[in-house]
Coordinates of C-alpha atoms in Angstrom, one line a residue:
X1 CA 0.0 0.0 0.0
X2 CA 2.8 2.3 0.9
X3 CA 4.5 1.8 -2.4
X4 CA 1.3 2.6 -4.3
X5 CA 0.9 5.8 -2.3
X6 CA 4.5 6.7 -3.1
X7 CA 3.9 6.0 -6.8
X8 CA 0.8 8.2 -6.8
X9 CA 2.6 11.0 -5.0
X10 CA 5.4 10.8 -7.6
X11 CA 2.9 11.0 -10.4
X12 CA 1.2 14.0 -8.8
X13 CA 4.5 15.8 -8.5
X14 CA 5.4 15.1 -12.1
X15 CA 2.0 16.4 -13.2
X16 CA 2.6 19.6 -11.2
X17 CA 6.0 20.1 -12.9
X18 CA 4.4 19.8 -16.3
X19 CA 1.8 22.5 -15.4
X20 CA 4.0 25.2 -16.9
X21 CA 5.4 23.1 -19.7
X22 CA 5.6 24.5 -23.3
X23 CA 3.2 23.0 -25.8
X24 CA 4.3 21.7 -29.2
X25 CA 1.8 21.5 -32.0
X26 CA 2.1 19.2 -35.0
X27 CA 0.0 20.4 -38.0
X28 CA 0.6 17.6 -40.5
X29 CA -1.0 14.3 -40.3
X30 CA -1.4 11.1 -42.3
X31 CA -3.8 9.5 -39.8
X32 CA -7.0 7.6 -40.8
X33 CA -10.2 6.8 -38.9
X34 CA -10.3 3.5 -37.1
X35 CA -12.7 1.0 -38.7
X36 CA -15.7 -0.1 -36.6
X37 CA -14.6 -3.8 -36.6
X38 CA -11.9 -2.8 -34.0
X39 CA -14.5 -1.9 -31.5
X40 CA -12.8 -4.1 -28.8
X41 CA -10.3 -1.2 -28.5
X42 CA -11.9 1.5 -26.4
X43 CA -11.1 5.1 -27.2
X44 CA -9.5 7.0 -24.4
X45 CA -11.3 10.2 -23.6
X46 CA -9.5 13.5 -24.3
X47 CA -7.8 14.9 -21.2
X48 CA -7.5 11.4 -19.6
X49 CA -4.3 10.7 -17.7
X50 CA -2.9 8.1 -20.2
X51 CA -3.2 10.7 -23.1
X52 CA -1.5 13.3 -21.0
X53 CA 1.3 10.9 -20.1
X54 CA 1.9 10.0 -23.7
X55 CA 1.9 13.6 -24.8
X56 CA 4.3 14.6 -22.0
X57 CA 6.7 11.9 -23.1
X58 CA 6.4 12.8 -26.8
X59 CA 6.9 16.5 -26.1
X60 CA 10.1 15.8 -24.1
X61 CA 11.3 13.4 -26.8
X62 CA 10.7 16.0 -29.6
X63 CA 12.4 18.7 -27.6
X64 CA 15.4 16.5 -27.1
X65 CA 15.6 15.6 -30.8
X66 CA 14.9 19.0 -32.2
X67 CA 16.0 21.5 -29.5
X68 CA 18.8 19.9 -27.5
X69 CA 19.9 23.2 -26.1
X70 CA 16.5 24.1 -24.6
X71 CA 15.7 24.0 -20.9
X72 CA 12.4 23.3 -19.3
X73 CA 9.6 20.9 -20.1
X74 CA 7.6 20.3 -23.3
X75 CA 4.4 18.4 -24.2
X76 CA 2.6 17.5 -27.4
X77 CA -0.5 19.7 -27.6
X78 CA -2.5 16.9 -29.2
X79 CA -1.9 13.9 -31.4
X80 CA -1.9 14.4 -35.2
X81 CA -5.4 14.4 -36.7
X82 CA -7.1 11.0 -36.7
X83 CA -4.6 9.5 -34.3
X84 CA -6.3 8.2 -31.2
X85 CA -5.1 6.5 -28.1
X86 CA -7.2 3.3 -27.3
X87 CA -7.0 0.7 -24.6
X88 CA -7.5 -3.0 -24.5
X89 CA -8.0 -5.2 -21.5
X90 CA -7.6 -8.9 -22.1
X91 CA -10.3 -11.1 -20.7
X92 CA -9.0 -13.4 -18.0
X93 CA -10.7 -16.1 -16.0
X94 CA -9.6 -14.8 -12.6
X95 CA -10.8 -11.3 -13.5
X96 CA -8.5 -9.5 -11.2
X97 CA -9.8 -6.3 -9.7
X98 CA -6.8 -4.3 -10.8
X99 CA -6.1 -5.9 -14.1
X100 CA -3.7 -3.8 -16.2
X101 CA -4.9 -2.0 -19.3
X102 CA -2.8 -1.8 -22.5
X103 CA -2.8 1.5 -24.4
X104 CA -2.1 1.7 -28.1
X105 CA -2.0 4.6 -30.6
X106 CA -4.1 3.9 -33.7
X107 CA -4.3 6.0 -36.9
X108 CA -1.5 4.7 -39.1
X109 CA -2.9 4.6 -42.7
X110 CA -3.6 1.2 -43.9
X111 CA -3.9 0.0 -47.5
X112 CA -7.6 -0.5 -48.5
X113 CA -8.6 -4.2 -48.2
X114 CA -5.4 -5.1 -46.2
X115 CA -6.0 -8.4 -44.5
X116 CA -3.1 -8.3 -42.1
X117 CA -3.5 -7.1 -38.5
X118 CA -4.0 -3.4 -38.1
X119 CA -0.9 -1.4 -37.2
X120 CA -0.7 0.5 -34.0
X121 CA 2.0 2.1 -31.9
X122 CA 2.7 0.5 -28.6
X123 CA 4.5 3.4 -26.8
X124 CA 5.6 7.0 -27.2
X125 CA 9.1 5.7 -28.2
X126 CA 7.5 3.5 -30.8
X127 CA 5.6 6.4 -32.4
X128 CA 8.4 9.0 -32.1
X129 CA 10.2 8.2 -35.5
X130 CA 6.9 8.6 -37.4
X131 CA 6.2 11.8 -35.5
X132 CA 9.6 13.2 -36.6
X133 CA 8.8 12.2 -40.2
X134 CA 5.5 14.1 -40.0
X135 CA 7.4 17.2 -38.9
X136 CA 9.8 17.1 -41.8
X137 CA 9.4 18.1 -45.4
X138 CA 9.5 14.7 -47.0
X139 CA 6.3 13.1 -48.3
X140 CA 8.2 9.8 -49.0
X141 CA 7.5 7.1 -46.4
X142 CA 10.8 5.6 -47.3
X143 CA 12.4 8.4 -45.4
X144 CA 10.5 7.5 -42.2
X145 CA 12.3 5.3 -39.7
X146 CA 9.3 4.0 -37.9
X147 CA 8.6 0.2 -37.9
X148 CA 5.6 0.3 -40.3
X149 CA 7.1 2.7 -42.9
X150 CA 10.6 1.2 -42.9
X151 CA 9.6 -2.4 -42.3
X152 CA 12.2 -2.8 -39.5
X153 CA 12.3 -2.1 -35.8
X154 CA 12.8 1.7 -35.3
X155 CA 15.8 3.2 -33.6
X156 CA 14.1 5.3 -30.9
X157 CA 15.2 8.0 -28.6
X158 CA 15.9 7.2 -24.9
X159 CA 14.6 10.7 -24.1
X160 CA 11.0 9.9 -24.6
X161 CA 10.5 9.2 -20.9
X162 CA 9.5 12.3 -19.1
X163 CA 11.6 12.7 -16.1
X164 CA 10.3 14.4 -12.9
X165 CA 11.8 17.7 -12.2
X166 CA 13.5 18.3 -8.9
X167 CA 12.2 20.9 -6.5
X168 CA 15.2 23.1 -7.3
X169 CA 14.0 24.0 -10.7
X170 CA 13.4 22.6 -14.2
X171 CA 15.9 19.9 -15.3
X172 CA 17.5 20.7 -18.6
X173 CA 16.6 18.5 -21.6
X174 CA 19.1 15.8 -22.6
X175 CA 21.6 16.9 -25.3
X176 CA 22.6 15.0 -28.4
X177 CA 25.9 14.8 -30.3
X178 CA 24.8 17.3 -32.9
X179 CA 22.5 19.8 -31.4
X180 CA 19.7 20.9 -33.8
X181 CA 17.9 24.2 -33.7
X182 CA 14.3 23.8 -32.9
X183 CA 12.2 22.9 -35.9
X184 CA 9.1 24.4 -34.6
X185 CA 7.7 27.6 -35.8
X186 CA 1.8 30.4 -37.7
X187 CA 1.3 30.9 -37.6
X188 CA -0.7 30.6 -34.2
X189 CA -2.4 29.6 -31.9
X190 CA -3.4 32.4 -34.3
X191 CA -1.5 29.2 -36.2
X192 CA 1.5 29.4 -37.1
X193 CA 2.6 28.9 -38.8
X194 CA 8.0 28.1 -38.9
X195 CA 9.3 24.9 -39.3
X196 CA 7.3 22.8 -41.4
X197 CA 4.7 21.3 -39.3
X198 CA 5.4 21.8 -35.6
X199 CA 4.8 24.7 -33.3
X200 CA 6.0 25.3 -29.9
X201 CA 3.9 27.8 -28.1
X202 CA 5.9 29.8 -25.5
X203 CA 2.9 31.5 -23.9
X204 CA 3.9 30.7 -20.3
X205 CA 0.4 29.7 -19.3
X206 CA 0.0 26.9 -16.8
X207 CA -1.1 23.7 -18.5
X208 CA -4.2 22.3 -16.8
X209 CA -4.3 18.5 -16.5
X210 CA -7.6 18.4 -18.4
X211 CA -6.3 19.8 -21.6
X212 CA -8.2 22.9 -22.9
X213 CA -9.3 22.9 -26.5
X214 CA -7.2 25.0 -28.9
X215 CA -8.4 28.5 -29.2
X216 CA -10.7 28.8 -32.1
X217 CA -8.6 30.9 -34.0
X218 CA -4.5 30.0 -34.9
X219 CA -0.9 31.5 -37.3
X220 CA 1.2 31.1 -35.8
X221 CA 0.3 28.9 -38.8
X222 CA 3.7 26.3 -41.1
X223 CA 5.0 26.9 -39.0
X224 CA 6.8 24.5 -37.5
X225 CA 5.9 27.1 -35.8
X226 CA 7.8 27.7 -32.9
X227 CA 5.9 30.5 -31.9
X228 CA 2.6 31.4 -31.4
X229 CA 0.1 32.7 -36.0
X230 CA 0.5 35.0 -32.1
X231 CA -2.9 33.2 -32.8
X232 CA -1.4 33.2 -32.7
X233 CA -5.9 32.0 -31.6
X234 CA -6.0 28.8 -33.0
X235 CA -8.0 26.8 -35.1
X236 CA -6.0 24.0 -36.4
X237 CA -4.0 25.6 -39.2
X238 CA -4.5 22.6 -41.3
X239 CA -8.2 23.4 -41.2
X240 CA -8.4 27.0 -40.1
X241 CA -5.1 28.6 -39.5
X242 CA -6.3 31.8 -38.4
X243 CA -4.8 31.6 -35.2
X244 CA -2.1 29.5 -35.0
X245 CA -0.5 32.1 -32.9
X246 CA -0.5 32.1 -29.3
X247 CA -1.1 35.8 -29.7
X248 CA -0.9 38.5 -27.2
X249 CA -4.0 40.4 -26.5
X250 CA -4.3 43.9 -28.0
X251 CA -4.6 45.2 -24.5
X252 CA -1.4 43.5 -23.4
X253 CA 1.7 45.6 -24.3
X254 CA 4.6 43.7 -25.8
X255 CA 8.1 43.9 -24.6
X256 CA 8.7 46.5 -27.3
X257 CA 6.1 48.8 -25.8
X258 CA 5.7 49.2 -22.1
X259 CA 2.4 50.9 -22.5
X260 CA 0.0 51.8 -25.4
X261 CA 1.4 54.8 -27.2
X262 CA -0.9 57.7 -27.3
X263 CA -1.2 59.8 -30.4
X264 CA 0.9 63.0 -30.0
X265 CA 1.5 66.2 -31.8
X266 CA 4.9 66.4 -33.4
X267 CA 7.2 68.7 -31.5
X268 CA 8.3 70.2 -34.8
X269 CA 5.7 72.6 -35.8
X270 CA 3.1 72.8 -38.3
X271 CA 3.3 69.7 -40.4
X272 CA 0.2 70.8 -42.1
X273 CA -1.9 68.2 -43.9
X274 CA -1.4 68.5 -47.6
X275 CA -4.3 67.8 -50.0
X276 CA -2.1 67.3 -53.0
X277 CA -2.6 64.0 -54.9
X278 CA -0.1 61.1 -54.3
X279 CA 0.7 58.3 -56.7
X280 CA -1.6 55.3 -56.2
X281 CA 0.0 51.8 -55.9
X282 CA -0.9 49.4 -58.7
X283 CA -1.9 46.8 -56.2
X284 CA -3.6 49.1 -53.6
X285 CA -6.9 47.0 -54.0
X286 CA -5.1 43.7 -53.5
X287 CA -5.6 41.9 -50.3
X288 CA -1.9 40.8 -50.4
X289 CA 0.6 43.0 -52.1
X290 CA 4.0 42.8 -53.7
X291 CA 6.8 43.0 -51.2
X292 CA 4.7 41.9 -48.2
X293 CA 5.7 39.1 -46.0
X294 CA 2.8 36.6 -45.6
X295 CA 2.0 33.1 -44.3
X296 CA 1.1 30.6 -47.1
X297 CA -0.1 27.1 -47.0
X298 CA 2.5 24.4 -47.8
X299 CA 0.8 21.0 -47.9
X300 CA -0.7 20.7 -44.4
X301 CA 1.6 23.3 -42.8
X302 CA 2.3 27.0 -43.0
X303 CA 5.4 28.9 -44.1
X304 CA 6.5 32.5 -44.4
X305 CA 7.5 34.1 -47.6
X306 CA 7.4 37.4 -49.6
X307 CA 5.0 38.2 -52.3
X308 CA 6.8 38.9 -55.6
X309 CA 3.7 39.7 -57.7
X310 CA 0.0 40.1 -56.8
X311 CA -1.4 40.1 -60.3
X312 CA -2.4 38.2 -62.4
X313 CA -1.4 35.5 -59.9
X314 CA 0.1 35.5 -56.4
X315 CA 3.7 34.5 -56.6
X316 CA 5.5 34.0 -53.3
X317 CA 9.2 33.3 -52.6
X318 CA 9.6 31.2 -49.4
X319 CA 12.1 32.5 -46.9
X320 CA 15.3 30.4 -46.7
X321 CA 19.0 31.2 -46.2
X322 CA 22.0 31.6 -48.6
X323 CA 22.7 27.8 -48.5
X324 CA 19.0 26.8 -48.6
X325 CA 17.8 28.6 -51.8
X326 CA 14.0 28.5 -52.5
X327 CA 11.9 28.8 -55.6
X328 CA 8.8 30.9 -56.2
X329 CA 5.4 29.2 -55.7
X330 CA 2.0 30.2 -57.0
X331 CA -0.8 30.4 -54.5
X332 CA -4.5 31.2 -54.4
X333 CA -5.7 34.0 -52.1
X334 CA -7.5 31.4 -49.9
X335 CA -4.1 29.7 -49.1
X336 CA -2.5 32.9 -47.8
X337 CA -2.8 34.7 -44.5
X338 CA -1.6 38.2 -43.4
X339 CA 1.7 38.0 -41.6
X340 CA 0.0 39.4 -38.5
X341 CA -2.6 36.6 -38.4
X342 CA 0.0 34.3 -36.8
X343 CA 2.9 34.7 -34.4
X344 CA 6.5 33.9 -35.1
X345 CA 7.6 31.0 -32.8
X346 CA 10.6 31.7 -30.5
X347 CA 14.0 31.2 -32.1
X348 CA 16.0 28.3 -30.9
X349 CA 18.4 29.2 -28.0
X350 CA 21.3 28.0 -30.1
X351 CA 20.6 30.7 -32.7
X352 CA 19.3 33.6 -30.6
X353 CA 22.7 35.3 -30.9
X354 CA 21.8 36.0 -34.5
X355 CA 18.5 37.8 -33.9
X356 CA 18.3 41.1 -35.8
X357 CA 21.2 40.3 -38.1
X358 CA 20.7 40.1 -41.9
X359 CA 20.9 36.5 -42.9
X360 CA 23.4 37.4 -45.6
X361 CA 25.9 38.3 -42.8
X362 CA 25.6 34.9 -41.0
X363 CA 28.1 32.0 -41.6
X364 CA 25.6 29.4 -42.6
X365 CA 28.3 26.9 -43.6
X366 CA 29.6 26.9 -40.1
X367 CA 26.1 26.4 -38.7
X368 CA 25.4 23.5 -41.1
X369 CA 28.6 21.9 -39.9
X370 CA 27.8 22.6 -36.3
X371 CA 24.3 21.0 -36.5
X372 CA 25.2 18.1 -38.8
X373 CA 22.8 19.0 -41.6
X374 CA 24.9 17.2 -44.1
X375 CA 24.1 13.8 -42.6
X376 CA 20.5 14.4 -41.5
X377 CA 17.9 15.9 -43.8
X378 CA 15.6 16.6 -40.9
X379 CA 18.3 18.8 -39.3
X380 CA 18.8 20.6 -42.6
X381 CA 15.1 21.4 -42.6
X382 CA 15.2 22.4 -39.0
X383 CA 18.0 24.9 -39.6
X384 CA 16.0 26.3 -42.6
X385 CA 13.0 26.8 -40.3
X386 CA 15.2 28.7 -37.8
X387 CA 16.5 30.9 -40.7
X388 CA 12.9 31.6 -41.6
X389 CA 12.1 32.7 -38.1
X390 CA 15.2 34.9 -38.0
X391 CA 14.3 36.5 -41.3
X392 CA 10.6 37.0 -40.4
X393 CA 11.5 38.6 -37.1
X394 CA 13.9 41.0 -38.7
X395 CA 11.3 42.0 -41.3
X396 CA 8.7 42.6 -38.5
X397 CA 11.1 44.9 -36.6
X398 CA 12.3 47.0 -39.5
X399 CA 10.8 49.4 -42.1
X400 CA 11.9 51.0 -45.3
X401 CA 10.3 53.9 -47.3
X402 CA 9.7 54.3 -51.0
X403 CA 8.5 56.9 -53.5
X404 CA 10.2 60.1 -52.1
X405 CA 8.1 63.2 -52.4
X406 CA 9.5 66.7 -52.9
X407 CA 7.6 69.0 -50.6
X408 CA 8.3 71.6 -48.0
X409 CA 8.4 69.9 -44.6
X410 CA 11.0 71.4 -42.2
X411 CA 13.4 68.8 -40.7
X412 CA 11.5 66.0 -42.4
X413 CA 11.6 63.9 -45.6
X414 CA 8.3 62.8 -47.1
X415 CA 7.4 59.6 -48.8
X416 CA 4.5 58.1 -50.7
X417 CA 4.7 54.7 -49.1
X418 CA 6.4 52.5 -46.5
X419 CA 7.1 48.8 -45.9
X420 CA 6.2 48.9 -42.2
X421 CA 7.3 45.5 -40.9
X422 CA 5.6 42.9 -43.1
X423 CA 3.1 45.2 -44.7
X424 CA 3.0 47.7 -47.5
X425 CA 1.2 51.0 -46.7
X426 CA 0.8 53.9 -49.0
X427 CA -0.4 57.5 -48.4
X428 CA -4.2 57.7 -48.7
X429 CA -4.7 54.2 -47.1
X430 CA -6.3 53.2 -43.8
X431 CA -4.3 51.8 -40.9
X432 CA -5.1 50.2 -37.5
X433 CA -3.8 52.2 -34.5
X434 CA -3.2 51.9 -30.8
X435 CA -5.0 54.2 -28.5
X436 CA -4.7 54.8 -24.7
X437 CA -7.1 52.6 -22.8
X438 CA -9.4 55.5 -21.9
X439 CA -9.7 56.6 -25.5
X440 CA -10.4 53.0 -26.5
X441 CA -13.3 52.9 -24.1
X442 CA -14.7 56.2 -25.4
X443 CA -14.5 55.0 -29.0
X444 CA -16.1 51.6 -28.6
X445 CA -16.8 51.4 -32.4
X446 CA -14.0 50.4 -34.8
X447 CA -11.5 53.2 -35.4
X448 CA -9.0 53.7 -38.2
X449 CA -6.6 56.4 -39.4
X450 CA -6.4 57.5 -43.1
X451 CA -2.7 58.3 -43.7
X452 CA -2.0 61.6 -45.3
X453 CA 1.7 61.9 -44.9
X454 CA 4.6 59.6 -44.1
X455 CA 7.6 61.5 -42.7
X456 CA 11.1 60.6 -41.5
X457 CA 13.0 63.1 -39.4
X458 CA 16.3 63.9 -40.9
X459 CA 18.1 63.9 -37.5
X460 CA 17.5 60.7 -35.7
X461 CA 15.3 59.1 -38.2
X462 CA 12.1 59.3 -36.2
X463 CA 9.1 58.0 -38.2
X464 CA 5.9 60.1 -38.2
X465 CA 2.5 59.6 -39.7
X466 CA 0.0 62.3 -40.3
X467 CA -3.7 61.5 -40.9
X468 CA -7.3 61.8 -39.9
X469 CA -9.0 59.6 -37.3
X470 CA -12.3 58.0 -38.1
X471 CA -14.8 55.8 -36.2
X472 CA -17.5 53.6 -37.6
X473 CA -20.8 54.9 -36.2
X474 CA -24.2 53.0 -36.4
X475 CA -27.4 54.9 -37.1
X476 CA -31.0 54.0 -38.1
X477 CA -31.9 53.8 -41.8
X478 CA -34.5 56.5 -41.1
X479 CA -31.7 59.0 -40.3
X480 CA -30.1 60.6 -43.3
X481 CA -26.3 59.9 -43.4
X482 CA -24.0 62.9 -43.6
X483 CA -22.3 61.7 -46.8
X484 CA -20.1 64.8 -47.2
X485 CA -17.1 63.3 -45.5
X486 CA -17.2 60.0 -47.2
X487 CA -15.5 61.3 -50.4
X488 CA -12.2 61.6 -48.4
X489 CA -12.1 57.9 -47.6
X490 CA -10.1 55.1 -49.3
X491 CA -11.9 52.2 -51.0
X492 CA -11.3 49.8 -48.2
X493 CA -13.3 51.9 -45.8
X494 CA -16.1 52.5 -48.3
X495 CA -16.4 48.8 -49.0
X496 CA -16.4 48.2 -45.2
X497 CA -19.4 50.5 -44.9
X498 CA -21.1 48.9 -47.8
X499 CA -20.6 45.4 -46.4
X500 CA -22.0 46.3 -43.0
X501 CA -24.9 48.2 -44.5
X502 CA -25.9 45.1 -46.4
X503 CA -25.7 43.0 -43.2
X504 CA -27.6 45.4 -41.0
X505 CA -30.2 46.5 -43.6
X506 CA -32.9 44.0 -42.5
X507 CA -32.5 45.2 -38.9
X508 CA -33.2 48.8 -40.0
X509 CA -29.6 50.0 -39.4
X510 CA -26.7 51.3 -41.4
X511 CA -23.2 52.7 -40.5
X512 CA -21.3 55.8 -41.3
X513 CA -17.7 56.7 -41.0
X514 CA -17.5 59.7 -38.6
X515 CA -14.5 62.1 -38.6
X516 CA -13.1 62.3 -35.1
X517 CA -9.8 64.2 -35.7
X518 CA -8.9 65.9 -39.0
X519 CA -5.2 66.4 -38.2
X520 CA -3.6 63.6 -36.1
X521 CA 0.1 62.9 -35.7
X522 CA 1.3 59.4 -34.7
X523 CA 4.7 57.9 -34.1
X524 CA 5.9 54.5 -35.4
X525 CA 4.7 52.4 -32.4
X526 CA 1.2 53.8 -32.6
X527 CA 0.6 51.9 -35.9
X528 CA -0.7 48.4 -35.5
X529 CA -0.8 47.6 -39.2
X530 CA -3.0 47.7 -42.3
X531 CA -6.8 48.0 -42.1
X532 CA -8.4 44.9 -43.5
X533 CA -12.0 44.7 -44.8
X534 CA -14.2 42.4 -42.7
X535 CA -16.0 41.1 -45.8
X536 CA -12.7 40.0 -47.5
X537 CA -10.5 38.8 -44.7
X538 CA -13.0 37.0 -42.4
X539 CA -14.0 34.3 -45.0
X540 CA -10.4 33.4 -45.3
X541 CA -9.4 33.5 -41.6
X542 CA -12.6 31.9 -40.3
X543 CA -15.3 30.9 -42.8
X544 CA -17.5 29.5 -40.0
X545 CA -17.3 32.7 -38.1
X546 CA -18.1 34.6 -41.2
X547 CA -21.3 32.6 -41.9
X548 CA -22.3 33.0 -38.3
X549 CA -22.0 36.8 -38.5
X550 CA -24.2 36.9 -41.6
X551 CA -26.8 34.7 -39.9
X552 CA -26.8 36.8 -36.7
X553 CA -26.6 40.0 -38.6
X554 CA -24.0 41.2 -36.3
X555 CA -20.4 42.1 -37.2
X556 CA -17.4 41.2 -35.0
X557 CA -14.3 43.4 -35.4
X558 CA -11.9 41.3 -37.5
X559 CA -9.1 43.6 -36.7
X560 CA -8.9 42.1 -33.1
X561 CA -7.9 38.8 -34.6
X562 CA -4.6 40.2 -35.9
X563 CA -1.4 40.9 -34.0
X564 CA 0.4 44.2 -34.0
X565 CA 3.4 45.1 -36.0
X566 CA 6.5 44.5 -33.8
X567 CA 4.9 41.9 -31.6
X568 CA 7.6 39.4 -32.6
X569 CA 10.3 38.7 -30.0
X570 CA 13.3 40.4 -31.5
X571 CA 15.4 43.6 -31.2
X572 CA 14.1 46.7 -33.0
X573 CA 15.9 47.2 -36.3
X574 CA 14.5 50.5 -37.3
X575 CA 15.0 51.9 -40.8
X576 CA 16.8 49.9 -43.6
X577 CA 17.6 51.3 -47.0
X578 CA 15.1 49.2 -49.0
X579 CA 13.1 46.0 -49.0
X580 CA 16.0 44.0 -50.3
X581 CA 18.1 44.9 -47.3
X582 CA 15.3 43.8 -44.9
X583 CA 15.2 40.3 -46.4
X584 CA 18.9 40.0 -47.5
X585 CA 20.0 36.4 -47.4
X586 CA 16.4 35.1 -46.9
X587 CA 15.4 35.6 -50.6
X588 CA 17.6 35.2 -53.7
X589 CA 18.8 38.7 -54.7
X590 CA 17.9 38.2 -58.4
X591 CA 14.2 38.2 -57.5
X592 CA 14.2 41.6 -55.8
X593 CA 15.1 43.8 -58.7
X594 CA 11.6 45.3 -58.8
X595 CA 8.4 45.3 -56.7
X596 CA 6.3 47.0 -59.3
X597 CA 6.5 50.1 -61.5
X598 CA 5.1 52.3 -58.7
X599 CA 7.7 51.4 -56.0
X600 CA 10.8 53.6 -56.2
X601 CA 13.3 52.7 -53.5
X602 CA 16.7 54.0 -52.4
X603 CA 19.6 52.1 -53.8
X604 CA 23.0 51.5 -52.3

């Protein structure tokens, strides 16, 4: 009896230690539903102790294989889709009261009509090689070392067993001969999505023993996504990546900003708002634009790349590094997500010293030798994912201007557009902004700023935006809208009004953009990112939510599903010369000669 109590006490202590473990999410799956004829195997209910024990051991094993330098505890957020833990209890004549149950993981794909016994994994160690293959890029089962794919007994990791942590603090994970940078990126939850198919969410939240369901929104989806798209919210990126990120709430300031930045008047006087016309970008109506960093679907995972052309087709160049060149891919709009829909996973501790550096300045040959990528394709892929995270973080923390404008602005240079982090913003377009909490409460309706000027101070390089502040105000159809102001608005805001009017019409309501402040001056940290139309982005991010809004005739603010520019965990970069410098080393230089006829950038 005493030994049983001691065993239970040890298990309870181990559960407690895992309460603050970091979840790892696998997006890709080859699992299949279990046929009904195997009903003698009972399915283990989600959140049951055997599932948690398997997932704790698999998380530790994955961390040991992919992140040997990492400290702390990890667990697998959930089994790949259609993989289920089941138990079997053999019937015995004596029918002992405490007869042991045997647990098996089912889901391995079987050939139709196969007569041989169904394949199942008998332990976390047994399943680990197949899980590692799912994380990788290869679609060839011949590259998988598991017993069923290879036809031989697998070589498994001894690290799959989750070791209890001493009271003095977390026990570092076991190391291997050739440490590999973490291969986990969306994507998020808002998922998502940077390695290929795994995401470690470093959200620091305690892990309840009855596992909570993933947030219905996730990216940071492909994310082997080591970080949270922020989302990243989380539907399963494979199904609905909108929030692969374990994203930070809009009300929670990031490390980059201690508090929300209030709009301020520029200390230099009188930057009067000019009404002169500015050049209009050729892709200003595109949901995703040339030069923007985005998440895109890659099989069942999410990756980060840069849009080369937005018309007539969306061509994306995936991020890589100088020794891991990539080729452009063509994608449909439905397979792309804004960069801010998912969060970038944390960079492997082994590579954090390179944060903020241009990839072109890093010795990738030395890193490949260090991590043994020449003998292990999985490690090569893992290093490429880490490179993607480094590049994406640098892009998010930097900006570059284009289309210089000759106008009288004392102490400032004016520009017609800016690559602000991942996004392309031009004069005359709408942006999301941060407001002090008290102003947010006063302006409960959606607010946005129409940019009228983009200015960079000649001394110090401070970035300043001038524009007008608008809020979306509901009013009954019987009340005549004051349409005079609407002519000043960009098409995105006019279409937003039209969409909401159509939804609210049967309820007897409409909306109107109401001018709050004609001349507002904002600094760099006040800009959250581009303003996206609800009617265009919601069907992509969350089709179910979109249909629900239409049925309820009630519109939820889609902007709250997005992260803020600069939310990624990296050092501020500030201004770079042009877009090519922001992504130097992550994208082949020959593909960056032009981002369109209306983008004129500074050259070295």
